[in-house]
Short mmCIF file of N, CA, C and O in Angstrom, two decimals:
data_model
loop_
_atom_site.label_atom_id
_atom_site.label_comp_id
_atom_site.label_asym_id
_atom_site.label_seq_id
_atom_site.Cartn_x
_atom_site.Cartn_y
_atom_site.Cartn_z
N UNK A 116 -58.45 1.48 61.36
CA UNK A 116 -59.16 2.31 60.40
C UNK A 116 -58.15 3.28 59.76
O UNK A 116 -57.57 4.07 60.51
N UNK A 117 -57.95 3.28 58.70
CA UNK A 117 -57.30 4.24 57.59
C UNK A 117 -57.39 5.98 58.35
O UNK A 117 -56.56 6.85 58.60
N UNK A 118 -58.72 5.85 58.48
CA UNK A 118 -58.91 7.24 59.05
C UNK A 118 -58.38 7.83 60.05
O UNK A 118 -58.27 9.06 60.10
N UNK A 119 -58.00 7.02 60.98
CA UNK A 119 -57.43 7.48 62.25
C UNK A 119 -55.73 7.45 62.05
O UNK A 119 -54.89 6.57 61.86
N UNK A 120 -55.71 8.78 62.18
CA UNK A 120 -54.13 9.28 61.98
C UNK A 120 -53.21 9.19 63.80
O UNK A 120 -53.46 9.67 64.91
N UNK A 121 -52.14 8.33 63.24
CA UNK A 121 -51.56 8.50 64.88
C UNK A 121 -50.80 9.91 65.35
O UNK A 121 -50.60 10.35 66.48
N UNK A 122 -50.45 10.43 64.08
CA UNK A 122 -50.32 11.49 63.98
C UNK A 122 -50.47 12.57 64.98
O UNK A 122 -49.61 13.11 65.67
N UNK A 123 -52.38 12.86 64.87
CA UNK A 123 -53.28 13.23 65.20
C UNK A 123 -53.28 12.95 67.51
O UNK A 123 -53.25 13.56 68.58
N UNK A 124 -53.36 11.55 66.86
CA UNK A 124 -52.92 11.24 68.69
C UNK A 124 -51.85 11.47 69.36
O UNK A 124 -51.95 11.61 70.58
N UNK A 125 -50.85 11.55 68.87
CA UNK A 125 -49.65 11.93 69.58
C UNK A 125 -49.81 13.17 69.64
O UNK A 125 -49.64 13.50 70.81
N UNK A 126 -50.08 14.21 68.90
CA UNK A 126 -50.18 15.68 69.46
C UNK A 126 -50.63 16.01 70.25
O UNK A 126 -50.28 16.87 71.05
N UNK A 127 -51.91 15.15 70.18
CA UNK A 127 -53.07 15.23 71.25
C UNK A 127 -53.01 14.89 72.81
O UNK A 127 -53.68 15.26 73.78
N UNK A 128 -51.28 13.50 72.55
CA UNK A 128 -51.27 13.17 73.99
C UNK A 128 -49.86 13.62 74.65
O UNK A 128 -49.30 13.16 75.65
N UNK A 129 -49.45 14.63 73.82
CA UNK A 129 -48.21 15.66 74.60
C UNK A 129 -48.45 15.14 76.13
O UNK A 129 -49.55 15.01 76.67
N UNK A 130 -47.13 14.87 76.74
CA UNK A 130 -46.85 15.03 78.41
C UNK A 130 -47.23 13.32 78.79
O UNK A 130 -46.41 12.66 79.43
N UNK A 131 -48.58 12.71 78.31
CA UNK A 131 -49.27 11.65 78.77
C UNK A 131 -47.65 10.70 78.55
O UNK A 131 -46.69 10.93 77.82
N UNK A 132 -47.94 9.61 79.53
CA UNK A 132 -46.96 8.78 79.83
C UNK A 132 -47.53 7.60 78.82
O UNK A 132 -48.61 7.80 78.27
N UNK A 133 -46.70 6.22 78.55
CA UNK A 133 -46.96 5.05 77.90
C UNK A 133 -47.81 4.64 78.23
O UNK A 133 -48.69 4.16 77.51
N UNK A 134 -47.82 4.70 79.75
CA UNK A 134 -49.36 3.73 80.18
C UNK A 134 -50.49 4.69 79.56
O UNK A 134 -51.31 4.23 78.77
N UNK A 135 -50.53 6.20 80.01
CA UNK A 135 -51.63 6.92 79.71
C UNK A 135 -52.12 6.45 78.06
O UNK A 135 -53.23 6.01 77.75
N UNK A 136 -51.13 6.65 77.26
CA UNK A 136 -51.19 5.92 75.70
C UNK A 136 -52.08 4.81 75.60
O UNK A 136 -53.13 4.59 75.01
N UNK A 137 -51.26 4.10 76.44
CA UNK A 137 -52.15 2.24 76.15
C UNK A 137 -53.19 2.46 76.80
O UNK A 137 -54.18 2.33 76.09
N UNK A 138 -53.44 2.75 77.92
CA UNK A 138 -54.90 3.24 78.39
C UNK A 138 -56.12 3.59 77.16
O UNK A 138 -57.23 3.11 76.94
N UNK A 139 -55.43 4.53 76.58
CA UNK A 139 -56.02 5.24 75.37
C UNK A 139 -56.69 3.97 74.69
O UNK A 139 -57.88 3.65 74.70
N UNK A 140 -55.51 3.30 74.05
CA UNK A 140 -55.72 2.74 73.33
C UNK A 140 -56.32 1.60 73.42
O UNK A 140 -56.91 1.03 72.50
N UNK A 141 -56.20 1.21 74.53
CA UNK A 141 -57.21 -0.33 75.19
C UNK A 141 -58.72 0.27 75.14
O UNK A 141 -59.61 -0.22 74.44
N UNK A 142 -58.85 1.28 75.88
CA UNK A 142 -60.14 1.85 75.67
C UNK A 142 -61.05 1.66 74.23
O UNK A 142 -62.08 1.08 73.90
N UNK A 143 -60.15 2.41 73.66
CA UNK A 143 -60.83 2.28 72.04
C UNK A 143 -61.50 1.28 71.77
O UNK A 143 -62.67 1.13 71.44
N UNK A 144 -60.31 0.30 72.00
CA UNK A 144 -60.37 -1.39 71.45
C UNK A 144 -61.51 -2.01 71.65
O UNK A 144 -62.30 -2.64 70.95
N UNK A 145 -61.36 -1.52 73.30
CA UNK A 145 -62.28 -2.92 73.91
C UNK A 145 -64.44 -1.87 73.54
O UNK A 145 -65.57 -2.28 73.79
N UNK A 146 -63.89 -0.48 72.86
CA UNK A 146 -65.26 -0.18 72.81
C UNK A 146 -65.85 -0.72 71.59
O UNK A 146 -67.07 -0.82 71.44
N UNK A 147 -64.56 -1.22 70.28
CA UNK A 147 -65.18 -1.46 69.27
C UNK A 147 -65.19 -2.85 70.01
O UNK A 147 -65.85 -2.57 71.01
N UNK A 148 -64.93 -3.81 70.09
CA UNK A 148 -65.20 -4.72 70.63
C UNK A 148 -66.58 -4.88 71.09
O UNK A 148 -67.48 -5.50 70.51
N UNK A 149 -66.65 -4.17 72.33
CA UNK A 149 -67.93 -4.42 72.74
C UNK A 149 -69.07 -3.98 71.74
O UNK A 149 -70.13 -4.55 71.99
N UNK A 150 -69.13 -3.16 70.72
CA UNK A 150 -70.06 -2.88 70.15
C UNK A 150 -70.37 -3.76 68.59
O UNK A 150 -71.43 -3.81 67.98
N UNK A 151 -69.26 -4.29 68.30
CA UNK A 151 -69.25 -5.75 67.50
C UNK A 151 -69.81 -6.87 68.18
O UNK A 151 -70.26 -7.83 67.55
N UNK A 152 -69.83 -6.80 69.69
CA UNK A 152 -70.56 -8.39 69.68
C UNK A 152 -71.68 -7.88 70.12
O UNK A 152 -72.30 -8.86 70.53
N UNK A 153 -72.64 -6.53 70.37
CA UNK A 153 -74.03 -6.52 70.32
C UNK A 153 -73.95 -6.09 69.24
O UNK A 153 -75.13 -5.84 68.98
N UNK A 154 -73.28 -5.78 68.25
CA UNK A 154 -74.36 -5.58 66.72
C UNK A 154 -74.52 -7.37 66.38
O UNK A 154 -75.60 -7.84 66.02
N UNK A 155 -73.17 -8.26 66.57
CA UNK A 155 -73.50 -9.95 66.02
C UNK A 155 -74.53 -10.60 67.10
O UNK A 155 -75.02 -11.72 66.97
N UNK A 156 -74.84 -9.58 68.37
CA UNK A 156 -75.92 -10.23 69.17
C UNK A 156 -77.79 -10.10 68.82
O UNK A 156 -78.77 -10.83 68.97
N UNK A 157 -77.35 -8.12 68.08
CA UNK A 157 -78.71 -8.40 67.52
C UNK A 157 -78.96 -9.02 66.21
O UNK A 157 -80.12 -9.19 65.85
N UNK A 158 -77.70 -9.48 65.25
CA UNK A 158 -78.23 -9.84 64.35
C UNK A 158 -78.43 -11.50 64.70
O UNK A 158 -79.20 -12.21 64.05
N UNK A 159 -77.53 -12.05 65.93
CA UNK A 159 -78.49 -13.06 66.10
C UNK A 159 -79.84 -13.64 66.55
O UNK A 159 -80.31 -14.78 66.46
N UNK A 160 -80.47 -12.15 67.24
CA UNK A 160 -81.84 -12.37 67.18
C UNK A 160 -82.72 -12.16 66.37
O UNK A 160 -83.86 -12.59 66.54
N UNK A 161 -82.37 -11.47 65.34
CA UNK A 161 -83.47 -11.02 64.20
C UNK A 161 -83.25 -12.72 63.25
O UNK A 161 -84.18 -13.31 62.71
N UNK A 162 -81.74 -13.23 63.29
CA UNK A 162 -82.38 -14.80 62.57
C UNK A 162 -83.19 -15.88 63.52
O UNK A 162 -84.03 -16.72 63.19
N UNK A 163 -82.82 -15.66 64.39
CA UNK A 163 -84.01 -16.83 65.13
C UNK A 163 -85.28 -15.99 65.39
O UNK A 163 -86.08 -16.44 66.21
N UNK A 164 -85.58 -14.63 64.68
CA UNK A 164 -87.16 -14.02 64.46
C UNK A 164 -87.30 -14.64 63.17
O UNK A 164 -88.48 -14.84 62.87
N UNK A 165 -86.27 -15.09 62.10
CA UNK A 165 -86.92 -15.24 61.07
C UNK A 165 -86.47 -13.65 60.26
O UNK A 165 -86.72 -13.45 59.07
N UNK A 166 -86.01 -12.98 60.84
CA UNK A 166 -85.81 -11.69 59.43
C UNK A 166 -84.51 -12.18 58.98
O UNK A 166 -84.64 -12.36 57.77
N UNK A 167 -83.90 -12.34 59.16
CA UNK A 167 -82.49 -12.42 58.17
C UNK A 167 -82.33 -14.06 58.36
O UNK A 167 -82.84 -14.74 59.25
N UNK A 168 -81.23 -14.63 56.93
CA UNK A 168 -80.95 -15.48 56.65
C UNK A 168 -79.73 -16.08 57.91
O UNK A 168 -79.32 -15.18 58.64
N UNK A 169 -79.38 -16.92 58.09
CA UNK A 169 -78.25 -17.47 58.90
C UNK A 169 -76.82 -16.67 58.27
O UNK A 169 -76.07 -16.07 59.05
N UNK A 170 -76.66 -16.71 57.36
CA UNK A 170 -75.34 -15.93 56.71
C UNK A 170 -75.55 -14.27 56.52
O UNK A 170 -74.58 -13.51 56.46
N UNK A 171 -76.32 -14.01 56.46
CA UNK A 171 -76.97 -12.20 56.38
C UNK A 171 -76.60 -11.73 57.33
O UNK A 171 -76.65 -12.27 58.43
N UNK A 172 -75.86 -9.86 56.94
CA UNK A 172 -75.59 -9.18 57.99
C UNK A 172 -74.29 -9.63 58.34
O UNK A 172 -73.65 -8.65 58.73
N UNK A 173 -73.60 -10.70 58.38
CA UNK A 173 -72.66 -10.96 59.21
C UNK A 173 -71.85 -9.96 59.01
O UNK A 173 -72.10 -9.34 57.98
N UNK A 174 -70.45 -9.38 59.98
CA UNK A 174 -70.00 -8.20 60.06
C UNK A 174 -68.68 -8.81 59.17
O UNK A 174 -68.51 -9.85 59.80
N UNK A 175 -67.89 -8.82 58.38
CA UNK A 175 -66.57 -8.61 58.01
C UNK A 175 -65.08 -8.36 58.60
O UNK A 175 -64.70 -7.57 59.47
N UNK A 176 -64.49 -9.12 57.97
CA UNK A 176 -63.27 -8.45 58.85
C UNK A 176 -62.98 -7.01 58.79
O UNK A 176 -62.43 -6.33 59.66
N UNK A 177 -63.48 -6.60 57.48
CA UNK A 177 -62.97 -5.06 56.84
C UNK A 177 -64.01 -4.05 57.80
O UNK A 177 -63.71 -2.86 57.91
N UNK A 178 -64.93 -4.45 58.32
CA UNK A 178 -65.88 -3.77 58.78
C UNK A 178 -65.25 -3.66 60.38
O UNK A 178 -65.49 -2.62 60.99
N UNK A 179 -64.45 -4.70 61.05
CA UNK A 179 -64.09 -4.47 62.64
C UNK A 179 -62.86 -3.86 62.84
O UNK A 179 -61.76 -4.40 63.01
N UNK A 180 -63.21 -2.42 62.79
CA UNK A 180 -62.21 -1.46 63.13
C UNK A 180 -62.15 -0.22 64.11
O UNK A 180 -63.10 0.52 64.36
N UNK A 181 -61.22 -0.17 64.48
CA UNK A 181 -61.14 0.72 65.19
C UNK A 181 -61.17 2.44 64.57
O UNK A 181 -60.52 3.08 63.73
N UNK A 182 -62.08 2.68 65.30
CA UNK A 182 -62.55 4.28 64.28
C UNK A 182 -62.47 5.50 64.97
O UNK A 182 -62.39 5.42 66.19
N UNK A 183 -62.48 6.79 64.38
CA UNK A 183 -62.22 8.24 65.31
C UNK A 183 -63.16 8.40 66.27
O UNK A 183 -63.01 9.06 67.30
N UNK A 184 -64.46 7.56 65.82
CA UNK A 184 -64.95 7.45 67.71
C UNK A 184 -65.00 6.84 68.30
O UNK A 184 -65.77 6.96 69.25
N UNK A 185 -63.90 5.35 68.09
CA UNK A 185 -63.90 4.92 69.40
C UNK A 185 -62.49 5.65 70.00
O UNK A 185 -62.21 5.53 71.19
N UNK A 186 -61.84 6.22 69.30
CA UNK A 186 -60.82 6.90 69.61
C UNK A 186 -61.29 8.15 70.51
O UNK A 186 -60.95 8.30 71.69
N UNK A 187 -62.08 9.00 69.82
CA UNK A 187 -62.92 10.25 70.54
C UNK A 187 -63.74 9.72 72.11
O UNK A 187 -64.21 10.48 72.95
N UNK A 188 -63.73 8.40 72.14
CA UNK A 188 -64.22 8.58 73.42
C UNK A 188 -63.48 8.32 74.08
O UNK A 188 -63.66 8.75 75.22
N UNK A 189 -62.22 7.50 73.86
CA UNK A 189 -61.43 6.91 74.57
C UNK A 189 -61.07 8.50 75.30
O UNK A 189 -61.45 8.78 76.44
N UNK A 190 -60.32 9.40 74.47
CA UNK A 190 -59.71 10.73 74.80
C UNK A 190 -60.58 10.97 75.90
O UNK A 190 -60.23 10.82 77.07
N UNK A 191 -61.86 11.40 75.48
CA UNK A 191 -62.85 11.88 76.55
C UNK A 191 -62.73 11.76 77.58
O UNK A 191 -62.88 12.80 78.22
N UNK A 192 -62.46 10.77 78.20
CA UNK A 192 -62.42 9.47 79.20
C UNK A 192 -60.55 9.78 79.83
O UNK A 192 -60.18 9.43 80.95
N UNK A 193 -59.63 10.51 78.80
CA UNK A 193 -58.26 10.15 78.85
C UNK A 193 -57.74 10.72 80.39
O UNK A 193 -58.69 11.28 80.95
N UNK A 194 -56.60 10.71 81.17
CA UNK A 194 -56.23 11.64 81.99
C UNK A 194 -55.15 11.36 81.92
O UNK A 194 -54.80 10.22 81.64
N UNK A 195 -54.06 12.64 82.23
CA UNK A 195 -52.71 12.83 82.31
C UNK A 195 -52.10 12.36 83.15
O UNK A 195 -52.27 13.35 83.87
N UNK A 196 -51.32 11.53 83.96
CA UNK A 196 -51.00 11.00 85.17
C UNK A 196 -49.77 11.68 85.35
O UNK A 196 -49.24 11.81 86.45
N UNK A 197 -49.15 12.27 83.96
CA UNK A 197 -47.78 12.79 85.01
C UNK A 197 -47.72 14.79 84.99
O UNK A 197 -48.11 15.65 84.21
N UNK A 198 -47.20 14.79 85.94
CA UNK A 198 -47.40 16.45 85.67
C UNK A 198 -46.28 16.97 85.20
O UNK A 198 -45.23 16.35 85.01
N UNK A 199 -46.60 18.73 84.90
CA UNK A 199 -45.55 19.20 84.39
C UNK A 199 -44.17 19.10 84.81
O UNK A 199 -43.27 18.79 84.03
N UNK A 200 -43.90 19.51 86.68
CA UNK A 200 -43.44 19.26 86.77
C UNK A 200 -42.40 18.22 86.76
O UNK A 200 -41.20 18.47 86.77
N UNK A 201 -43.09 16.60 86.74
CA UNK A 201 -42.40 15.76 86.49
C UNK A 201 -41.86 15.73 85.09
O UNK A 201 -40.71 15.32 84.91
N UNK A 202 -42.64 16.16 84.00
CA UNK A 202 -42.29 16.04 83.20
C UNK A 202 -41.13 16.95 82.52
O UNK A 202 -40.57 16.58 81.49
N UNK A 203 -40.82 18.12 83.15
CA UNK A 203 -39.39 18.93 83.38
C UNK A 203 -38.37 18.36 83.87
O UNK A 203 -37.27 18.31 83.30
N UNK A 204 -38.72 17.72 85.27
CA UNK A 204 -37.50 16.68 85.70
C UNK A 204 -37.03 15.79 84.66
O UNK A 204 -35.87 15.76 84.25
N UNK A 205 -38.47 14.69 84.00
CA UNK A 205 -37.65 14.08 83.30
C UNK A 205 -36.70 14.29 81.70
O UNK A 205 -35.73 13.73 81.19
N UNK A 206 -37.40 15.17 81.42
CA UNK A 206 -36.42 15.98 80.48
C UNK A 206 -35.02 16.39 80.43
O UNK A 206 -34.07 16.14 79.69
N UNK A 207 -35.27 17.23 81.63
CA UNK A 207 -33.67 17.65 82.37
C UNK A 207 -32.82 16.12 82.43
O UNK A 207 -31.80 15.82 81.82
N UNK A 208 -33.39 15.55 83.09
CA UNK A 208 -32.68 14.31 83.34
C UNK A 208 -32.28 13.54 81.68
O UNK A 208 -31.13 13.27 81.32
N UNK A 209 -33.20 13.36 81.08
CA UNK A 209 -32.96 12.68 79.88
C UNK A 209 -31.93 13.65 79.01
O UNK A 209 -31.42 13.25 77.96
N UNK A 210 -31.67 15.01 79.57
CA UNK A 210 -30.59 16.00 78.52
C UNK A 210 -29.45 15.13 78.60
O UNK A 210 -28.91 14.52 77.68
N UNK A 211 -28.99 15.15 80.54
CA UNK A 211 -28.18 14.79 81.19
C UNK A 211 -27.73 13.42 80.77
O UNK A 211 -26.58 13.06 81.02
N UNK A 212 -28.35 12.85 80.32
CA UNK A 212 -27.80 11.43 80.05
C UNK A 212 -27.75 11.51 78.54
O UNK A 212 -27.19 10.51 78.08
N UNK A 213 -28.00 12.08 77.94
CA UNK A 213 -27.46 12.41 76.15
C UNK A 213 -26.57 13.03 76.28
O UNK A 213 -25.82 12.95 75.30
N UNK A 214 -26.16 13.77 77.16
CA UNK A 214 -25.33 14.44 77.10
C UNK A 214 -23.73 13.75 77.34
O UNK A 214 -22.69 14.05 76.75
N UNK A 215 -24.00 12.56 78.61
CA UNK A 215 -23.11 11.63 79.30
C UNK A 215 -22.83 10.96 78.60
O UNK A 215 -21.62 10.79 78.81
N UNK A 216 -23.26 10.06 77.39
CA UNK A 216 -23.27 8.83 76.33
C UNK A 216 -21.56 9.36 76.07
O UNK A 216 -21.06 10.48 76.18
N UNK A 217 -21.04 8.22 75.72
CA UNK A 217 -19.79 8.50 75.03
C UNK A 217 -20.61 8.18 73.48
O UNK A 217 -21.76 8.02 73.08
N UNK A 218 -19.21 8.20 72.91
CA UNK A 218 -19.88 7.54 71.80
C UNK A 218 -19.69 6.17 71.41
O UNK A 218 -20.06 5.77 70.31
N UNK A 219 -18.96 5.25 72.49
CA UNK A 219 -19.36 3.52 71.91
C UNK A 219 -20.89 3.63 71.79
O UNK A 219 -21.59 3.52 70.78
N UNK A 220 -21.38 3.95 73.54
CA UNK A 220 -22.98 3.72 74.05
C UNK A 220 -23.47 4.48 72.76
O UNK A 220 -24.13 3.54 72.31
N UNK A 221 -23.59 5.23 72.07
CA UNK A 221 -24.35 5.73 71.10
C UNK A 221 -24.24 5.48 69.25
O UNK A 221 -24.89 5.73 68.24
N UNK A 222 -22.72 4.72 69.76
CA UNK A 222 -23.00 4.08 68.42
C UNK A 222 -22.88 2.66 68.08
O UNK A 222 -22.53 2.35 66.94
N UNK A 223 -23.28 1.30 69.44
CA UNK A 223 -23.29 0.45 69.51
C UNK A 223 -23.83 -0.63 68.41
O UNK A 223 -25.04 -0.42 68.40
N UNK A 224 -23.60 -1.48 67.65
CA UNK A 224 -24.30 -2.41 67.17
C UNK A 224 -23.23 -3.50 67.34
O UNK A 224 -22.02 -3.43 67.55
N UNK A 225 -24.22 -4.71 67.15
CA UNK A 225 -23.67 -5.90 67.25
C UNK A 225 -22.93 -5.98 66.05
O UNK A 225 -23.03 -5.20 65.11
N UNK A 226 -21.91 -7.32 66.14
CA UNK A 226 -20.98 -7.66 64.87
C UNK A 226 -22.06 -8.42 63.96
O UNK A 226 -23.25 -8.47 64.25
N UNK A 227 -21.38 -9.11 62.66
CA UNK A 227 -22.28 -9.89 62.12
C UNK A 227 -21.55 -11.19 62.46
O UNK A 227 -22.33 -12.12 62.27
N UNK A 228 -20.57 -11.55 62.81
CA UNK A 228 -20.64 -12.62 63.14
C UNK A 228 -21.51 -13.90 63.92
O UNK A 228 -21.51 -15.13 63.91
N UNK A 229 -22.22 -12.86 64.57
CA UNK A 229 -22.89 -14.05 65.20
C UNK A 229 -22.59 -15.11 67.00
O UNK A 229 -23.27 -15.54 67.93
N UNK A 230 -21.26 -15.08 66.59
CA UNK A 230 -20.75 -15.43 68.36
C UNK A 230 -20.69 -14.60 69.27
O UNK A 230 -20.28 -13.45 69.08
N UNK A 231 -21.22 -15.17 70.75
CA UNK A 231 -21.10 -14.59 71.61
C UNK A 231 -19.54 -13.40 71.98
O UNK A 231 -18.37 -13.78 72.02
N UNK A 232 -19.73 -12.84 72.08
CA UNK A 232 -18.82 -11.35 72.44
C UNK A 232 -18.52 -10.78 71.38
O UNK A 232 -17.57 -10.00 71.36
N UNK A 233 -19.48 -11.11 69.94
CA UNK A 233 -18.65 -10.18 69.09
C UNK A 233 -19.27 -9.17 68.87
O UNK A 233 -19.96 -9.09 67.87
N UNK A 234 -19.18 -8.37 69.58
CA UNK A 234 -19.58 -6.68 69.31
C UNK A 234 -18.63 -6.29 68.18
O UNK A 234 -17.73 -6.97 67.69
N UNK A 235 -19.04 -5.03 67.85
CA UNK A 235 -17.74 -4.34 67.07
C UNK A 235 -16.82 -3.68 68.12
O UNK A 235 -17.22 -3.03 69.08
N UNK A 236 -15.84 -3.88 67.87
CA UNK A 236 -14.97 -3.30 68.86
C UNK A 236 -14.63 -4.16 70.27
O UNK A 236 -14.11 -3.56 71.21
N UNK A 237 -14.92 -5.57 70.38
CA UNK A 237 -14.73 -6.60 71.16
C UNK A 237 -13.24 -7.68 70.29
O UNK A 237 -13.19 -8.59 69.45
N UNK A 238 -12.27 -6.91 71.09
CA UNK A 238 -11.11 -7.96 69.79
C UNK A 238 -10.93 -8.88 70.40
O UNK A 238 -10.47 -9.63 69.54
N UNK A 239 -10.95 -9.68 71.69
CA UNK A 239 -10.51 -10.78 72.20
C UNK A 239 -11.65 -11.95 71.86
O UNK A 239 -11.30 -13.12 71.98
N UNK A 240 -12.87 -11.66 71.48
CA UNK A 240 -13.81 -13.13 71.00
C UNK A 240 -14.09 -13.37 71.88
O UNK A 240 -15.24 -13.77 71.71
N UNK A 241 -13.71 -13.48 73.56
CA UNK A 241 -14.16 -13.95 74.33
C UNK A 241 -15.06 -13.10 75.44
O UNK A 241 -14.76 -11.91 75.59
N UNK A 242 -16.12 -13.62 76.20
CA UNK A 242 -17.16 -12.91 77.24
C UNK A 242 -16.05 -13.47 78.76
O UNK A 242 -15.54 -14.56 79.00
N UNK A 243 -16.01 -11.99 79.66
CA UNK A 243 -15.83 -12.18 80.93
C UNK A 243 -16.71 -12.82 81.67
O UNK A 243 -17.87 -12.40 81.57
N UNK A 244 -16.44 -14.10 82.69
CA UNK A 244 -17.38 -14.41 83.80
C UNK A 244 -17.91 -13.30 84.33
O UNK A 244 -17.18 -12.42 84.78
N UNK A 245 -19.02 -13.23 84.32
CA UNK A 245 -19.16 -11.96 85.50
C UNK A 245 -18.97 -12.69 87.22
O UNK A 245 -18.60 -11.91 88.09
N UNK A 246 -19.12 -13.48 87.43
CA UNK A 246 -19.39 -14.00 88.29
C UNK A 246 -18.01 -15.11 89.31
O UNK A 246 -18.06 -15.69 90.39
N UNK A 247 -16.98 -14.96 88.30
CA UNK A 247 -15.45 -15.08 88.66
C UNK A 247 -15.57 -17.03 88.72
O UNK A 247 -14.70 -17.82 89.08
N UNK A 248 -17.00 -17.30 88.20
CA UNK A 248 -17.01 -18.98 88.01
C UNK A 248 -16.18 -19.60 87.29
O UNK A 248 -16.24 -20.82 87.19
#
């Protein structure tokens, strides 16, 4: 849905871990979900009453979306799994290792060549066995 800004969710899920995220977000899903196949469940009983045509009502693709309330309940429902404290450790820790990067590790990309070992900055063309085979 257009309407739902991720924006909006990420502020909202400060601290929450990836899983807590996808949690989120499975939630949502599976609520529009479930509420798309009882709206196509009651409109399949009102055609075998005879009120609507066989093609009437049917829902759209533009119509199966995920919207700010299935989002709003998902939240409702949300919980934080990691705490502050952890989440200080891992900070600290993540300084520590930005801090450690030289700068190959941070400014790594592959060559364009295409063959195996050609990094930039790989002048011999060739990959070490790791394994002394």
């Amino acid at each position: 849905d257009p309407e739902v800004h991720i924006e909006v969710l990420a502020r909202s899920t400060h601290g929450f871990s990836g899983a807590d995220i996808s949690e989120i977000c499975q939630s949502a899903s599976k609520l529009a979900i479930r509420e798309a196949i009882l709206a196509e469940e009651d409109r399949r009983k009102k055609v075998e009453a005879g009120e609507l045509e066989e093609d009437e009502g049917k829902m759209s693709e533009e119509e199966m979306l995920i919207t700010k309330k299935h989002f709003n309940f998902a939240m409702s429902k949300a919980r934080r799994s990691v705490s502050e404290k952890d989440l200080a450790l891992f900070e600290e820790f993540a300084e520590k290792q930005k801090a450690g990067r030289g700068e190959a590790a941070t400014n790594f990309k592959f060559g364009e060549g295409g063959e195996e070992g050609d990094a930039e900055g790989d002048d011999d063309g060739a990959m070490d066995d790791l394994y002394g085979e």
